C-alpha positions as semicolon CSV with decimal commas, in nm:
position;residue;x (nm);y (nm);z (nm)
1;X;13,367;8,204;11,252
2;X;13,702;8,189;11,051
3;X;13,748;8,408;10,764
4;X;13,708;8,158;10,530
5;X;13,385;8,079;10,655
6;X;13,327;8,429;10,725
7;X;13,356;8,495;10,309
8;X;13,136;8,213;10,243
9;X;12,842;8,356;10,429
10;X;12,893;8,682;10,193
11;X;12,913;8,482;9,952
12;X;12,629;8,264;9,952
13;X;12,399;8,597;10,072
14;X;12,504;8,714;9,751
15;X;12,391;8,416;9,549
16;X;12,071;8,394;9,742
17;X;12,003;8,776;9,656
18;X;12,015;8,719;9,297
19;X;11,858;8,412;9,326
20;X;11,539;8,612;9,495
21;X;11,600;8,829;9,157
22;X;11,544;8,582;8,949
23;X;11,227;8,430;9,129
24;X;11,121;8,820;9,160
25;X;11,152;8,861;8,760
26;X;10,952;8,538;8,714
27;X;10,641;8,578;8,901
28;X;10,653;8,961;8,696
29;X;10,663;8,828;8,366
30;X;10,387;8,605;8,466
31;X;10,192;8,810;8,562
32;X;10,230;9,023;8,259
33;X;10,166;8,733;8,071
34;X;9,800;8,677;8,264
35;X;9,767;9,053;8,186
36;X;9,816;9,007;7,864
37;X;9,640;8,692;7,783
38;X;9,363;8,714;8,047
39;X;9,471;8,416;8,182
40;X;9,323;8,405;8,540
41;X;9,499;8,049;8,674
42;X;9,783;8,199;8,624
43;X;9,725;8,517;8,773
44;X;9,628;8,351;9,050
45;X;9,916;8,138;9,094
46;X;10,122;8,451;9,100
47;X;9,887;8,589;9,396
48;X;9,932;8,207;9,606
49;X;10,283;8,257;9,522
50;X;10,366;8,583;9,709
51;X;10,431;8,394;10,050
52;X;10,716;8,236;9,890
53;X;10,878;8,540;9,799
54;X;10,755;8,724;10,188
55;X;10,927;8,359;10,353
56;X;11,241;8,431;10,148
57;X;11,268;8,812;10,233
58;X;11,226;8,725;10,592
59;X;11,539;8,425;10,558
60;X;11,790;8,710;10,401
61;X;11,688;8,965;10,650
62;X;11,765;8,729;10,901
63;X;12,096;8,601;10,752
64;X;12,187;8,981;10,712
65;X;12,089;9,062;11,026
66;X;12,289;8,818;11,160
67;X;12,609;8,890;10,978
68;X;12,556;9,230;11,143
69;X;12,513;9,161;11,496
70;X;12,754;8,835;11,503
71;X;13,039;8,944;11,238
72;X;13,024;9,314;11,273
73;X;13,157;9,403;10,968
74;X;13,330;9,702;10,850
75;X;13,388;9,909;10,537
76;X;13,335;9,664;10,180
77;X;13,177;9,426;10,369
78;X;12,970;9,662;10,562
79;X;12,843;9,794;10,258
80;X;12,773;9,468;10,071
81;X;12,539;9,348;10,383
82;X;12,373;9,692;10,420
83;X;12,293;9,682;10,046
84;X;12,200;9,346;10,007
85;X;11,945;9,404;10,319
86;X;11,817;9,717;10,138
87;X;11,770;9,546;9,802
88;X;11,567;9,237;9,909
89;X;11,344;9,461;10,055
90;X;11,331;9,636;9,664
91;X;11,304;9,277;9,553
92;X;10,964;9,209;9,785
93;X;10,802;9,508;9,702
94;X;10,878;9,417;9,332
95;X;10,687;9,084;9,400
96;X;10,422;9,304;9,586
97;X;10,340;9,483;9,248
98;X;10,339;9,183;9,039
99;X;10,062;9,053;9,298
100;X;9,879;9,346;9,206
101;X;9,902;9,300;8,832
102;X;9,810;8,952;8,879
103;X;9,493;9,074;9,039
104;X;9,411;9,316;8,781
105;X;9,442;9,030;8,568
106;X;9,171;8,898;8,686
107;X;8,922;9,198;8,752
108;X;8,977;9,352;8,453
109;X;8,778;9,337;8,097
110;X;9,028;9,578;7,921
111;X;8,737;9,571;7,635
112;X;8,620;9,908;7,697
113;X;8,942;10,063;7,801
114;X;9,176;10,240;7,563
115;X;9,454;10,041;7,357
116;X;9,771;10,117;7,534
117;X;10,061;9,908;7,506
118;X;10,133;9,760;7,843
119;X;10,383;9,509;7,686
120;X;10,664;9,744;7,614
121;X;10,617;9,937;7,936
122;X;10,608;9,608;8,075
123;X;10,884;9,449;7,912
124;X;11,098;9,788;7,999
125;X;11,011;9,776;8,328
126;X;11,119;9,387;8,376
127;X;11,452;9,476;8,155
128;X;11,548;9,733;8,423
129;X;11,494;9,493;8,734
130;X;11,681;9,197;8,570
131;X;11,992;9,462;8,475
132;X;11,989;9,611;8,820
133;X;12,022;9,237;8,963
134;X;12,315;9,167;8,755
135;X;12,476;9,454;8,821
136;X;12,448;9,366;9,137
137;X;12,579;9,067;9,108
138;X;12,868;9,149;8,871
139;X;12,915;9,494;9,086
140;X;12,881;9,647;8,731
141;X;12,883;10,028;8,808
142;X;12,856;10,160;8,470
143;X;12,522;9,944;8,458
144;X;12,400;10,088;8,757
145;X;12,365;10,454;8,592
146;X;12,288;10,312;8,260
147;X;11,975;10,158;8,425
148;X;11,893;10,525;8,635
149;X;11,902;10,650;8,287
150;X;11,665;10,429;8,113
151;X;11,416;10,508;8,416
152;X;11,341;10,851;8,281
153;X;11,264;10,653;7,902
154;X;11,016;10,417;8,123
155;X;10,867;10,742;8,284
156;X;10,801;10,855;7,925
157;X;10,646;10,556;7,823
158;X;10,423;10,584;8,142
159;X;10,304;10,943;8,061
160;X;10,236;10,900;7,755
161;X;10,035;10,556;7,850
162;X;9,822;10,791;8,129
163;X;9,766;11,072;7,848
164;X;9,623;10,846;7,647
165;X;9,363;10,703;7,880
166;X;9,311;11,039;7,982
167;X;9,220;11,169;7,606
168;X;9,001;10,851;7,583
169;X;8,773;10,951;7,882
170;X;8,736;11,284;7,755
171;X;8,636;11,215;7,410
172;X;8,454;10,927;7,481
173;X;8,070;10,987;7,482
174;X;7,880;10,763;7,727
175;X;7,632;10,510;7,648
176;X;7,347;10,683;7,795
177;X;7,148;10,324;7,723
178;X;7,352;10,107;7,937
179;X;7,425;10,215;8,283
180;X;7,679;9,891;8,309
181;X;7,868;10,010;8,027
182;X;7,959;10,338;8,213
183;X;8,017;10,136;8,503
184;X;8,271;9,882;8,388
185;X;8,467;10,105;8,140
186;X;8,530;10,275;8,503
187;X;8,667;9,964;8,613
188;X;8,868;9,892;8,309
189;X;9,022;10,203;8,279
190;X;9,091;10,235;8,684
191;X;9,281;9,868;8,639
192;X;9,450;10,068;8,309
193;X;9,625;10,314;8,479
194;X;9,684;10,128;8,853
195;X;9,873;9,878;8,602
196;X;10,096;10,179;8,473
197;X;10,133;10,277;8,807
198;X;10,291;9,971;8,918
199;X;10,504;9,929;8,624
200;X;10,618;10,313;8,678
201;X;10,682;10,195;9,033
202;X;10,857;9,866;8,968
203;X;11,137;10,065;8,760
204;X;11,209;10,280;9,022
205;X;11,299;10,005;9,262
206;X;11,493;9,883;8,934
207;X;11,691;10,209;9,024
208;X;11,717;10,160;9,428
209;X;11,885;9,840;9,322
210;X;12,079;10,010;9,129
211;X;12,163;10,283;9,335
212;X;12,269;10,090;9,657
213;X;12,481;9,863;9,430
214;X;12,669;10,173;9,316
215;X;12,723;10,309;9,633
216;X;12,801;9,964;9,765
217;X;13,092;9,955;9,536
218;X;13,231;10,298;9,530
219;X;13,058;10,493;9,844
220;X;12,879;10,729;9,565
221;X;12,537;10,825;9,668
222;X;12,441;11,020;9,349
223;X;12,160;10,736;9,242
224;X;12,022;10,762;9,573
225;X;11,938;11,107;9,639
């Protein structure tokens, strides 16, 4: 392969990288949006829609594994193919969580369950994966740690979210007349918090982005340990 064509291929992994962002970010704020509408079509068409993103993770490992074993490349390049291989893999766990929102989505009532704004953590959450992406793309250090940073405000928001279904439970008094009640608030508040969970979890892969972007441009490790 000549260089020229050698630069396209890191080129065009690139591109397709950000591109799997961008699909990534998509089927997330869907999901929200079934989460936050009750819409269960489209939670569901985020759940069919997870092979996509699985067939596209498999293409990029296989085009990075490639420029591995048949370009063997060294130092900046090196770097840009071992973090690109270690951020799709960010990317499909990303689209593993919004599958699980999805399916919250549709199990569900969030009647009974405490008010506890899911949107904002939400939002945050989605804010930090889309910034880590472009940082990526722009190799935008000073993004990089501005996006670690805002993980610890997401955390927060998180906490607080789990405190407050926590408080709930405890002074919430049963409805001794309807076992079903009991049952389902359960239910509601068990999808509650596995929802902040995964929103928790999709910012810190926000931050492994992040991380192996920043160490992909200037060999610093600090976002990774």
């Amino acid at each position: 392969m000549s260089r020229e064509s050698y630069q396209q291929a890191l080129d065009e992994l690139r591109a397709a990288v950000v591109d799997m962002g961008t699909l990534v970010v998509e089927r997330l704020e869907a999901a929200l949006t079934a989460l936050r509408s009750v819409d269960e079509d489209l939670a569901q068409s985020v759940i069919d829609g997870d092979d996509e993103i699985n067939d596209l993770y498999l293409a990029l490992e296989a085009d990075c594994i490639d420029l591995f074993a048949l370009q063997q490349p060294v130092a900046t390049d090196l770097r840009f193919v071992a973090a690109s291989f270690k951020i799709i893999t960010d990317l499909e766990r990303v689209a593993d969580l919004a599958t699980n929102l999805a399916a919250y989505a549709q199990s569900a009532d969030r009647r009974l369950a405490p008010e506890v704004d899911v949107d904002t953590i939400g939002r945050e959450a989605t804010e930090m994966v889309e910034r880590s992406i472009d940082a990526y793309r722009r190799e935008d250090i000073d993004e990089c740690r501005a996006v670690a940073a805002d993980d610890d405000e997401l955390d927060a928001l998180c906490q607080r979210a789990s405190e407050t279904v926590a408080r709930d439970l405890i002074e919430r008094e049963a409805d001794g007349d309807d076992g079903w009640a009991v049952e389902q608030l359960l239910d509601d508040v068990s999808a509650l918090l596995l929802t902040v969970r995964d929103l928790e979890r999709v910012g810190d892969h926000a931050v492994n982005i992040a991380a192996r972007t920043l160490y992909m441009v200037e060999t610093d490790s600090e976002l990774i340990y």
